[in-house]
Tab-separated table of C-alpha atoms and ligand atoms in Angstrom:
chain	number	residue	atom	x	y	z
A	278	UNK	CA	0.000	0.000	0.000
A	279	UNK	CA	1.010	3.613	-0.587
A	280	UNK	CA	2.788	5.363	2.315
A	281	UNK	CA	0.573	7.955	3.976
A	282	UNK	CA	1.796	11.543	4.261
A	283	UNK	CA	2.931	12.342	7.827
A	284	UNK	CA	1.448	15.310	9.706
A	285	UNK	CA	1.988	16.723	13.177
A	286	UNK	CA	-1.385	17.358	14.886
A	287	UNK	CA	-1.996	20.920	16.063
A	288	UNK	CA	-3.715	20.708	19.448
A	289	UNK	CA	-5.632	23.536	21.121
A	290	UNK	CA	-6.739	24.551	24.600
A	291	UNK	CA	-10.456	25.069	25.302
A	292	UNK	CA	-12.525	26.909	24.204
A	293	UNK	CA	-10.626	26.831	20.910
A	294	UNK	CA	-10.598	23.975	18.422
A	295	UNK	CA	-8.124	23.255	15.604
A	296	UNK	CA	-9.149	24.398	12.106
A	297	UNK	CA	-11.421	22.112	10.083
A	298	UNK	CA	-9.619	19.450	8.052
A	299	UNK	CA	-9.548	20.285	4.351
A	300	UNK	CA	-7.466	17.411	2.979
A	301	UNK	CA	-9.352	14.800	0.987
A	302	UNK	CA	-7.168	11.818	1.873
A	303	UNK	CA	-6.046	9.886	4.943
A	304	UNK	CA	-2.786	10.765	6.675
A	305	UNK	CA	-0.489	9.461	9.338
A	306	UNK	CA	-1.047	11.963	12.155
A	307	UNK	CA	1.460	12.295	14.994
A	308	UNK	CA	-0.174	13.403	18.249
A	309	UNK	CA	2.006	14.472	21.189
A	310	UNK	CA	0.206	14.980	24.479
A	311	UNK	CA	1.985	15.827	27.732
A	312	UNK	CA	0.563	15.068	31.170
A	313	UNK	CA	1.317	17.615	33.905
A	314	UNK	CA	0.099	17.986	37.486
A	315	UNK	CA	-0.476	21.680	38.106
A	316	UNK	CA	-2.020	23.964	40.712
A	317	UNK	CA	-4.601	26.229	39.081
A	318	UNK	CA	-7.685	28.208	39.915
A	319	UNK	CA	-10.894	26.235	40.448
A	320	UNK	CA	-12.865	29.302	41.572
A	321	UNK	CA	-12.011	32.799	42.820
A	322	UNK	CA	-9.646	32.306	45.766
A	323	UNK	CA	-9.824	28.521	45.440
A	324	UNK	CA	-6.915	26.482	44.036
A	325	UNK	CA	-6.763	22.819	43.145
A	326	UNK	CA	-4.037	20.422	42.027
A	327	UNK	CA	-5.292	19.441	38.586
A	328	UNK	CA	-3.902	16.439	36.721
A	329	UNK	CA	-3.995	17.498	33.074
A	330	UNK	CA	-3.566	16.388	29.490
A	331	UNK	CA	-1.617	19.370	28.187
A	332	UNK	CA	-1.617	21.802	31.117
A	333	UNK	CA	-5.282	22.664	31.574
A	334	UNK	CA	-8.734	21.173	32.039
A	335	UNK	CA	-10.189	19.955	29.788
A	336	UNK	CA	-7.241	18.420	27.924
A	337	UNK	CA	-6.106	19.589	24.501
A	338	UNK	CA	-8.597	19.210	21.649
A	339	UNK	CA	-7.442	16.683	19.050
A	340	UNK	CA	-8.857	16.838	15.505
A	341	UNK	CA	-8.276	14.072	12.951
A	342	UNK	CA	-10.055	12.540	9.952
A	343	UNK	CA	-11.747	9.182	9.554
A	344	UNK	CA	-9.253	6.476	8.435
A	345	UNK	CA	-6.254	8.492	9.590
A	346	UNK	CA	-3.523	6.453	11.238
A	347	UNK	CA	-2.548	8.090	14.495
A	348	UNK	CA	0.882	7.696	16.091
A	349	UNK	CA	0.092	8.670	19.661
A	350	UNK	CA	2.816	9.871	22.049
A	351	UNK	CA	1.957	10.224	25.725
A	352	UNK	CA	4.573	12.061	27.805
A	353	UNK	CA	4.389	12.278	31.596
A	354	UNK	CA	6.312	15.308	32.912
A	355	UNK	CA	9.195	14.409	35.273
A	356	UNK	CA	7.652	16.581	38.015
A	357	UNK	CA	4.484	14.455	38.102
A	358	UNK	CA	3.879	12.477	41.282
A	359	UNK	CA	1.772	9.784	39.656
A	360	UNK	CA	1.819	7.451	36.669
A	361	UNK	CA	-0.892	8.079	34.038
A	362	UNK	CA	-2.236	6.568	30.818
A	363	UNK	CA	-4.894	7.382	28.212
A	364	UNK	CA	-8.095	5.704	27.025
A	365	UNK	CA	-9.429	7.392	23.887
A	366	UNK	CA	-12.996	6.415	23.060
A	367	UNK	CA	-12.098	6.905	19.373
A	368	UNK	CA	-9.749	3.911	19.543
A	369	UNK	CA	-10.695	0.363	18.593
A	370	UNK	CA	-8.402	-1.867	20.647
A	371	UNK	CA	-7.448	-2.969	24.160
A	372	UNK	CA	-8.360	-0.329	26.740
A	373	UNK	CA	-8.737	2.344	24.061
A	374	UNK	CA	-4.955	2.698	24.311
A	375	UNK	CA	-4.769	2.505	28.105
A	376	UNK	CA	-3.202	-0.939	27.929
A	377	UNK	CA	-0.276	0.478	25.928
A	378	UNK	CA	0.290	3.828	27.602
A	379	UNK	CA	0.956	3.303	31.330
A	380	UNK	CA	3.514	6.103	31.674
A	381	UNK	CA	5.622	6.795	34.767
A	382	UNK	CA	6.769	10.361	35.545
A	383	UNK	CA	9.603	11.285	33.175
A	384	UNK	CA	8.600	8.657	30.609
A	385	UNK	CA	7.032	8.666	27.141
A	386	UNK	CA	4.990	5.850	25.612
A	387	UNK	CA	3.859	5.444	22.001
A	388	UNK	CA	1.144	3.412	20.324
A	389	UNK	CA	-0.781	3.740	17.072
A	390	UNK	CA	-4.366	3.266	15.994
A	391	UNK	CA	-6.570	3.702	12.958
A	392	UNK	CA	-9.589	5.994	13.363
A	393	UNK	CA	-12.287	3.698	11.990
A	394	UNK	CA	-15.394	5.574	13.183
A	395	UNK	CA	-16.171	9.262	12.740
A	396	UNK	CA	-17.593	11.148	15.735
A	397	UNK	CA	-16.790	13.275	18.769
A	398	UNK	CA	-15.122	11.193	21.466
A	399	UNK	CA	-13.996	11.641	25.046
A	400	UNK	CA	-10.505	10.628	26.123
A	401	UNK	CA	-9.466	10.199	29.750
A	402	UNK	CA	-6.876	8.721	32.082
A	403	UNK	CA	-7.585	5.152	33.178
A	404	UNK	CA	-4.879	4.667	35.805
A	405	UNK	CA	-5.998	3.331	39.194
A	406	UNK	CA	-7.700	4.764	41.128
A	407	UNK	CA	-9.462	5.716	37.868
A	408	UNK	CA	-12.180	7.793	39.513
A	409	UNK	CA	-9.607	9.970	41.221
A	410	UNK	CA	-7.588	10.587	38.039
A	411	UNK	CA	-10.722	11.658	36.184
A	412	UNK	CA	-11.979	13.714	39.140
A	413	UNK	CA	-8.678	15.615	39.068
A	414	UNK	CA	-9.366	16.728	35.482
A	415	UNK	CA	-7.885	14.025	33.258
A	416	UNK	CA	-10.217	14.201	30.245
A	417	UNK	CA	-10.612	15.916	26.890
A	418	UNK	CA	-12.132	15.529	23.414
A	419	UNK	CA	-10.942	14.027	20.139
A	420	UNK	CA	-12.946	14.747	16.976
A	421	UNK	CA	-12.780	12.269	14.111
A	422	UNK	CA	-14.206	14.139	11.135
A	423	UNK	CA	-16.122	12.078	8.587
A	424	UNK	CA	-14.313	11.708	5.236
A	425	UNK	CA	-16.563	14.343	3.666
A	426	UNK	CA	-15.920	16.732	6.593
A	427	UNK	CA	-18.449	18.640	8.697
A	428	UNK	CA	-20.624	21.371	7.150
A	429	UNK	CA	-18.906	24.773	7.300
A	430	UNK	CA	-19.960	27.092	10.163
A	431	UNK	CA	-18.823	30.552	11.289
A	432	UNK	CA	-17.691	29.688	14.828
A	433	UNK	CA	-16.591	26.497	16.543
A	434	UNK	CA	-15.975	26.155	20.294
A	435	UNK	CA	-14.907	23.481	22.788
A	436	UNK	CA	-16.887	23.213	26.049
A	437	UNK	CA	-16.411	20.363	28.514
A	438	UNK	CA	-18.142	19.797	31.810
A	439	UNK	CA	-16.629	18.157	34.880
A	440	UNK	CA	-17.532	17.641	38.532
A	441	UNK	CA	-15.026	18.355	41.337
A	442	UNK	CA	-14.878	17.160	44.939
A	443	UNK	CA	-13.064	19.284	47.519
A	444	UNK	CA	-12.637	18.824	51.277
A	445	UNK	CA	-13.970	22.321	51.875
A	446	UNK	CA	-17.384	23.608	50.819
A	447	UNK	CA	-18.158	25.654	47.698
A	448	UNK	CA	-16.002	28.795	47.779
A	449	UNK	CA	-13.850	27.773	50.789
A	450	UNK	CA	-10.551	29.536	50.077
A	451	UNK	CA	-7.094	28.091	49.635
A	452	UNK	CA	-5.620	24.990	48.028
A	453	UNK	CA	-8.366	22.397	48.341
A	454	UNK	CA	-7.577	18.671	48.484
A	455	UNK	CA	-9.644	16.007	46.725
A	456	UNK	CA	-12.442	14.494	48.857
A	457	UNK	CA	-12.903	10.782	48.206
A	458	UNK	CA	-16.036	10.545	50.367
A	459	UNK	CA	-17.877	13.192	48.355
A	460	UNK	CA	-16.729	11.545	45.118
A	461	UNK	CA	-18.076	8.150	46.229
A	462	UNK	CA	-21.394	9.774	47.141
A	463	UNK	CA	-21.488	11.573	43.766
A	464	UNK	CA	-21.921	14.799	45.703
A	465	UNK	CA	-19.676	17.347	43.959
A	466	UNK	CA	-18.636	20.656	45.488
A	467	UNK	CA	-18.181	22.151	42.021
A	468	UNK	CA	-19.649	21.439	38.592
A	469	UNK	CA	-17.890	23.523	35.964
A	470	UNK	CA	-17.338	24.089	32.271
A	471	UNK	CA	-13.716	24.192	31.087
A	472	UNK	CA	-12.049	23.558	34.409
A	473	UNK	CA	-13.088	26.442	36.647
A	474	UNK	CA	-15.980	28.558	37.826
A	475	UNK	CA	-16.212	31.486	35.408
A	476	UNK	CA	-13.991	29.960	32.697
A	477	UNK	CA	-16.545	31.116	30.118
A	478	UNK	CA	-17.847	34.268	31.802
A	479	UNK	CA	-17.190	37.987	31.459
A	480	UNK	CA	-14.057	38.614	29.416
A	481	UNK	CA	-13.756	34.888	28.728
A	482	UNK	CA	-17.257	34.538	27.271
A	483	UNK	CA	-17.637	32.864	23.886
A	484	UNK	CA	-18.504	35.371	21.170
A	485	UNK	CA	-20.457	35.492	17.923
A	486	UNK	CA	-22.228	38.031	15.718
A	487	UNK	CA	-25.900	37.944	14.836
A	488	UNK	CA	-26.608	35.806	11.805
A	489	UNK	CA	-23.607	33.537	12.411
A	490	UNK	CA	-23.740	29.776	12.697
A	491	UNK	CA	-22.166	28.381	15.861
A	492	UNK	CA	-21.035	24.821	16.550
A	493	UNK	CA	-20.304	23.707	20.105
A	494	UNK	CA	-18.299	20.551	20.689
A	495	UNK	CA	-19.640	19.616	24.106
A	496	UNK	CA	-18.069	16.934	26.255
A	497	UNK	CA	-18.611	15.644	29.755
A	498	UNK	CA	-15.680	14.205	31.675
A	499	UNK	CA	-17.770	13.445	34.770
A	500	UNK	CA	-16.504	11.491	36.695
A	501	UNK	CA	-20.044	11.120	38.021
A	502	UNK	CA	-22.698	13.492	36.746
A	503	UNK	CA	-24.699	13.371	33.527
A	504	UNK	CA	-25.200	16.836	32.018
A	505	UNK	CA	-28.453	18.363	30.820
A	506	UNK	CA	-26.764	20.794	28.460
A	507	UNK	CA	-28.829	23.846	27.550
A	508	UNK	CA	-28.264	27.349	26.206
A	509	UNK	CA	-30.735	29.825	27.714
A	510	UNK	CA	-32.453	31.759	24.925
A	511	UNK	CA	-31.352	29.518	22.054
A	512	UNK	CA	-32.699	26.416	20.401
A	513	UNK	CA	-30.252	23.933	18.906
A	514	UNK	CA	-31.091	23.709	15.196
A	515	UNK	CA	-29.130	20.463	15.130
A	516	UNK	CA	-27.673	18.123	17.728
A	517	UNK	CA	-25.473	15.194	16.842
A	518	UNK	CA	-26.634	13.328	19.926
A	519	UNK	CA	-23.940	11.557	21.914
A	520	UNK	CA	-21.392	12.786	19.372
A	521	UNK	CA	-22.545	10.287	16.736
A	522	UNK	CA	-23.419	10.723	13.063
A	523	UNK	CA	-27.192	11.219	13.289
A	524	UNK	CA	-28.498	14.734	13.843
A	525	UNK	CA	-31.665	15.502	15.771
A	526	UNK	CA	-33.302	18.868	15.014
A	527	UNK	CA	-34.897	21.619	17.122
A	528	UNK	CA	-33.623	20.510	20.516
A	529	UNK	CA	-33.897	22.520	23.773
A	530	UNK	CA	-31.687	20.473	26.126
A	531	UNK	CA	-29.412	17.618	25.227
A	532	UNK	CA	-28.132	14.923	27.525
A	533	UNK	CA	-24.360	14.559	27.645
A	534	UNK	CA	-23.405	11.381	29.481
A	535	UNK	CA	-20.338	11.144	31.699
A	536	UNK	CA	-17.701	9.917	29.266
A	537	UNK	CA	-19.784	11.160	26.340
A	538	UNK	CA	-20.228	14.129	24.030
A	539	UNK	CA	-22.629	16.001	21.758
A	540	UNK	CA	-22.232	18.401	18.845
A	541	UNK	CA	-24.756	21.235	18.909
A	542	UNK	CA	-25.344	23.772	16.135
A	543	UNK	CA	-27.457	26.899	15.989
A	544	UNK	CA	-27.770	30.231	14.232
A	545	UNK	CA	-27.596	33.376	16.361
A	546	UNK	CA	-30.582	35.454	15.274
A	547	UNK	CA	-30.680	38.255	17.836
A	548	UNK	CA	-28.090	39.857	20.160
A	549	UNK	CA	-27.820	38.988	23.834
A	550	UNK	CA	-25.900	37.142	26.513
A	551	UNK	CA	-26.826	33.522	26.074
A	552	UNK	CA	-26.136	31.440	29.168
A	553	UNK	CA	-24.735	27.918	28.857
A	554	UNK	CA	-25.913	25.728	31.727
A	555	UNK	CA	-26.294	22.246	33.018
A	556	UNK	CA	-30.078	22.484	33.414
A	557	UNK	CA	-29.894	20.376	36.586
A	558	UNK	CA	-30.081	23.924	37.687
A	559	UNK	CA	-28.594	24.089	41.186
A	560	UNK	CA	-25.350	23.016	39.507
A	561	UNK	CA	-25.524	26.100	37.288
A	562	UNK	CA	-26.311	28.750	39.866
A	563	UNK	CA	-24.752	27.210	42.966
A	564	UNK	CA	-21.888	24.981	41.804
A	565	UNK	CA	-20.460	26.767	38.768
A	566	UNK	CA	-21.895	25.030	35.665
A	567	UNK	CA	-22.558	28.274	33.885
A	568	UNK	CA	-20.933	29.879	30.837
A	569	UNK	CA	-21.731	32.652	28.404
A	570	UNK	CA	-22.035	33.271	24.692
A	571	UNK	CA	-22.105	36.975	23.867
A	572	UNK	CA	-23.843	37.739	20.598
A	573	UNK	CA	-23.501	41.240	19.183
A	574	UNK	CA	-25.295	42.782	16.237
A	575	UNK	CA	-28.510	44.507	15.249
A	576	UNK	CA	-31.803	43.740	17.027
A	577	UNK	CA	-34.627	42.000	15.237
A	578	UNK	CA	-37.847	43.013	17.023
A	579	UNK	CA	-39.908	40.514	15.032
A	580	UNK	CA	-37.975	37.642	16.580
A	581	UNK	CA	-37.593	39.178	20.062
A	582	UNK	CA	-39.283	42.421	21.097
A	583	UNK	CA	-37.576	43.207	24.397
A	584	UNK	CA	-39.766	44.248	27.342
A	585	UNK	CA	-42.973	45.970	26.362
A	586	UNK	CA	-44.580	46.424	29.798
A	587	UNK	CA	-43.823	46.272	33.544
A	588	UNK	CA	-46.615	47.099	35.985
A	589	UNK	CA	-47.572	46.168	39.532
A	590	UNK	CA	-49.391	42.844	39.993
A	591	UNK	CA	-50.096	41.853	43.620
A	592	UNK	CA	-53.046	39.481	43.930
A	593	UNK	CA	-52.386	38.305	47.512
A	594	UNK	CA	-49.831	40.663	48.987
A	595	UNK	CA	-46.294	39.666	49.868
A	596	UNK	CA	-45.044	37.787	52.934
A	597	UNK	CA	-41.564	36.990	54.167
A	598	UNK	CA	-40.989	33.291	54.658
A	599	UNK	CA	-38.610	31.817	57.168
A	600	UNK	CA	-36.466	28.825	56.246
A	601	UNK	CA	-35.773	26.266	58.987
A	602	UNK	CA	-32.078	26.108	59.960
A	603	UNK	CA	-30.463	22.722	59.525
A	604	UNK	CA	-28.394	21.532	62.523
A	605	UNK	CA	-25.051	19.919	61.751
A	606	UNK	CA	-24.862	16.462	63.307
A	607	UNK	CA	-22.161	16.083	65.977
A	608	UNK	CA	-19.218	13.882	64.948
A	609	UNK	CA	-19.422	10.507	66.742
A	610	UNK	CA	-16.886	9.779	69.501
A	611	UNK	CA	-15.818	6.188	70.129
A	612	UNK	CA	-16.440	4.878	73.662
A	613	UNK	CA	-14.394	1.679	73.268
A	614	UNK	CA	-12.176	-0.249	70.861
A	615	UNK	CA	-15.067	-1.938	69.037
A	616	UNK	CA	-16.610	1.437	68.244
A	617	UNK	CA	-13.200	2.695	67.124
A	618	UNK	CA	-12.936	-0.216	64.707
A	619	UNK	CA	-16.391	0.446	63.255
A	620	UNK	CA	-15.869	4.201	62.892
A	621	UNK	CA	-12.323	3.687	61.594
A	622	UNK	CA	-13.578	1.388	58.868
A	623	UNK	CA	-15.720	4.227	57.487
A	624	UNK	CA	-12.866	6.734	57.734
A	625	UNK	CA	-10.735	4.272	55.749
A	626	UNK	CA	-13.377	3.744	53.037
A	627	UNK	CA	-13.824	7.483	52.587
A	628	UNK	CA	-10.242	8.707	52.837
A	629	UNK	CA	-7.692	5.965	52.191
A	630	UNK	CA	-9.191	3.216	50.084
A	631	UNK	CA	-8.947	5.091	46.773
A	632	UNK	CA	-5.176	4.820	46.932
A	633	UNK	CA	-4.325	2.040	49.382
A	634	UNK	CA	-7.162	-0.182	48.039
A	635	UNK	CA	-9.970	-2.059	49.775
A	636	UNK	CA	-7.805	-4.777	51.340
A	637	UNK	CA	-4.949	-2.391	52.105
A	638	UNK	CA	-2.940	-4.105	49.380
A	639	UNK	CA	-1.911	-0.836	47.672
A	640	UNK	CA	-0.836	-0.590	44.036
A	641	UNK	CA	2.715	-1.656	43.269
A	642	UNK	CA	4.857	1.278	42.207
A	643	UNK	CA	2.246	3.879	43.099
A	644	UNK	CA	0.627	3.380	46.522
A	645	UNK	CA	2.335	1.307	49.262
A	646	UNK	CA	0.439	-1.480	51.014
A	647	UNK	CA	-0.953	-0.985	54.498
A	648	UNK	CA	-1.581	-4.737	54.786
A	649	UNK	CA	1.359	-6.371	56.621
A	650	UNK	CA	3.319	-3.141	56.037
A	651	UNK	CA	6.697	-3.365	57.779
A	652	UNK	CA	6.912	0.441	57.599
A	653	UNK	CA	3.608	0.862	59.412
A	654	UNK	CA	4.033	-1.873	62.023
A	655	UNK	CA	7.564	-0.765	62.942
A	656	UNK	CA	6.465	2.670	64.156
A	657	UNK	CA	2.820	3.540	64.772
A	658	UNK	CA	3.559	7.135	65.820
A	659	UNK	CA	5.395	7.703	62.535
A	660	UNK	CA	2.342	6.356	60.631
A	661	UNK	CA	0.089	8.746	62.587
A	662	UNK	CA	2.362	11.552	61.416
A	663	UNK	CA	1.979	10.389	57.801
A	664	UNK	CA	-1.798	10.669	58.058
A	665	UNK	CA	-1.734	14.000	59.903
A	666	UNK	CA	0.924	15.729	57.785
A	667	UNK	CA	1.079	13.785	54.505
A	668	UNK	CA	4.294	12.250	53.183
A	669	UNK	CA	6.700	13.058	50.393
A	670	UNK	CA	9.986	11.457	49.396
A	671	UNK	CA	11.376	7.975	49.111
A	672	UNK	CA	10.336	5.227	51.526
A	673	UNK	CA	10.730	1.452	51.456
A	674	UNK	CA	7.702	-0.697	52.269
A	675	UNK	CA	8.063	-4.499	52.300
A	676	UNK	CA	11.185	-4.258	50.162
A	677	UNK	CA	9.614	-2.004	47.480
A	678	UNK	CA	10.634	1.624	46.969
A	679	UNK	CA	7.959	4.322	46.765
A	680	UNK	CA	8.759	7.907	45.852
A	681	UNK	CA	5.491	9.725	45.619
A	682	UNK	CA	3.217	11.982	47.621
A	683	UNK	CA	0.478	11.214	50.078
A	684	UNK	CA	-1.792	14.222	50.588
A	685	UNK	CA	-2.276	15.789	53.998
A	686	UNK	CA	-5.707	14.591	55.084
A	687	UNK	CA	-8.101	16.866	56.941
A	688	UNK	CA	-9.038	14.467	59.719
A	689	UNK	CA	-9.679	15.101	63.408
A	690	UNK	CA	-7.465	13.388	66.017
A	691	UNK	CA	-10.459	11.195	66.829
A	692	UNK	CA	-10.783	10.104	63.185
A	693	UNK	CA	-7.053	9.377	62.917
A	694	UNK	CA	-7.192	7.288	66.108
A	695	UNK	CA	-10.130	5.352	64.689
A	696	UNK	CA	-8.626	4.731	61.248
A	697	UNK	CA	-5.237	3.728	62.708
A	698	UNK	CA	-6.955	1.303	65.097
A	699	UNK	CA	-8.895	-0.143	62.163
A	700	UNK	CA	-5.755	-0.483	60.008
A	701	UNK	CA	-3.714	-2.037	62.834
A	702	UNK	CA	-6.404	-4.669	63.369
A	703	UNK	CA	-6.866	-5.528	59.688
A	704	UNK	CA	-5.090	-7.562	56.997
A	705	UNK	CA	-2.457	-9.231	59.172
A	706	UNK	CA	-1.199	-6.110	60.958
A	707	UNK	CA	-0.054	-6.260	64.582
A	708	UNK	CA	-3.239	-5.151	66.405
A	709	UNK	CA	-3.615	-2.734	69.308
A	710	UNK	CA	-5.588	0.428	69.909
A	711	UNK	CA	-4.673	4.036	69.145
A	712	UNK	CA	-6.250	6.694	71.356
A	713	UNK	CA	-6.995	10.326	70.589
A	714	UNK	CA	-4.373	11.317	73.185
A	715	UNK	CA	-1.727	9.236	71.408
A	716	UNK	CA	-2.567	10.934	68.112
A	717	UNK	CA	-2.308	14.394	69.668
A	718	UNK	CA	1.122	13.538	71.093
A	719	UNK	CA	2.462	11.727	68.024
A	720	UNK	CA	1.614	14.418	65.507
A	721	UNK	CA	2.870	17.336	67.635
B	885	HEM	C1	2.043	6.176	52.548
B	885	HEM	C2	-1.701	5.499	55.582
B	885	HEM	C3	-4.588	7.960	52.509
B	885	HEM	C4	-1.084	7.757	49.139
B	885	HEM	C5	1.290	5.808	53.647
B	885	HEM	C6	1.809	5.172	54.851
B	885	HEM	C7	0.759	4.984	55.708
B	885	HEM	C8	-0.420	5.507	55.052
B	885	HEM	C9	0.777	4.346	57.086
B	885	HEM	C10	3.253	4.786	55.110
B	885	HEM	C11	3.674	3.624	54.232
B	885	HEM	C12	3.000	2.296	54.558
B	885	HEM	O1	2.911	1.889	55.714
B	885	HEM	O2	2.545	1.645	53.606
B	885	HEM	C13	-2.810	6.118	55.013
B	885	HEM	C14	-4.094	6.231	55.658
B	885	HEM	C15	-4.874	6.982	54.824
B	885	HEM	C16	-4.117	7.280	53.621
B	885	HEM	C17	-4.479	5.597	56.999
B	885	HEM	C18	-6.306	7.490	55.064
B	885	HEM	C19	-6.648	8.028	56.290
B	885	HEM	C20	-3.904	8.082	51.301
B	885	HEM	C21	-4.447	8.644	50.077
B	885	HEM	C22	-3.455	8.571	49.135
B	885	HEM	C23	-2.299	7.981	49.769
B	885	HEM	C24	-5.865	9.178	49.877
B	885	HEM	C25	-3.484	8.970	47.657
B	885	HEM	C26	-3.969	10.151	47.236
B	885	HEM	C27	0.071	7.365	49.786
B	885	HEM	C28	1.371	7.345	49.157
B	885	HEM	C29	2.290	6.934	50.143
B	885	HEM	C30	1.513	6.665	51.344
B	885	HEM	C31	1.681	7.706	47.710
B	885	HEM	C32	3.797	6.819	49.970
B	885	HEM	C33	4.397	8.217	50.065
B	885	HEM	C34	5.865	8.285	49.674
B	885	HEM	O3	6.249	7.597	48.724
B	885	HEM	O4	6.599	9.035	50.322
B	885	HEM	N1	-0.074	6.005	53.801
B	885	HEM	N2	-2.872	6.746	53.796
B	885	HEM	N3	-2.607	7.705	51.071
B	885	HEM	N4	0.190	6.947	51.097
B	885	HEM	FE1	-1.317	6.859	52.442
B	886	CU	CU1	-3.924	9.820	35.418
């Protein structure tokens, strides 16, 4: 067979997408994507350590053509703390590429695939614990254009939703750690478009002129929530539902599954600020899932008149209603060792299990075992310190070297005493009980 011409893919950051493909033949496309772990803004005054494909969330937009052969390079920056890989939903083959791209910090892996099916596809990291890698922002979109291309439009944009789980509440300032308990309960603190609250607002709003055709490539990285994607004041003339080849017409709200996508198209008829939302509406107005498309140009009063009248209408008079105040439940305090074990088991499931795994077995090369851990059993006070302060640098556990980072966990002394007691009495460890007083002393 004839050798394909070789091209280097031009990748873009959201909300921009690479230019439409004009070539009429397949090519060998080289894609280079670098994973970095970076601290960035999640909301005003709130920072988060994002794990990224290309430096921001969502990951770089990749645009190829049906039947292209892709030579995919995944680089993991040497400063990364964790190994990563990539599963592209556009790939036919083991793990969507994940099986061939497990990449340690400071490494590069390469695999190739042929883009058999056209469509808009999500890609994401699939390294254990998968949920945590995706929750930290490891997702993006790859568009496989059909051979005949997509119809020409005036504007194309890239919008991707994701849900985030922080220890603190919405708006709590500072660098916020990931909260495994909230993630397990599918109870996000933030739901955002393009990686942060306000990423598409004000000066960063999408723009168009009246009479233009707009195409939105919409993705949803999840990890948990399904999006009810809607643009307030617009009707989608066309939606390629779930990113496939069939277009529905005249759609108000389209469902974008976690790990799925949609292509929406509409013509901007009249000027205004059109608000992009997840129409599960508390997410939009209280958790951040809100963006903006600013359309400028002449009015068309036939299509939209503007306000014609505002007058007083008070059929029953107004009253002020009082909302009942919810009382926060008091944290439970263990009265004996059995209660410590029970409470500690929950602390473990919510705070440790994502990394150290359900049976404390860890993940070789990434997270050390707590089961029969010589490191842990040799010095309980040192282990208490690890939980209270986090841990960075090289350690040896059961003969294996680990050189990674354990986050500082926001736990009370009581919770640390309970989880340590649970760990010490599980999976072949040496037993015993850790008290709140011991924790206070050990971590000081
Ligand atoms: C190390 C306990 C949560 C990642 C350790 C060690 C202990 C420990 C005792 C020392 C090594 C050993 O004995 O195996 C716990 C407990 C947790 C918890 C009780 C929950 C309360 C987490 C989480 C992560 C994590 C959520 C991942 C985000 C690590 C890593 C190390 C480590 C990477 C090795 C650090 C290094 O290489 O310096 N943990 N851990 N741990 N933990 Fe955790
Ligand atoms: Cu990853």
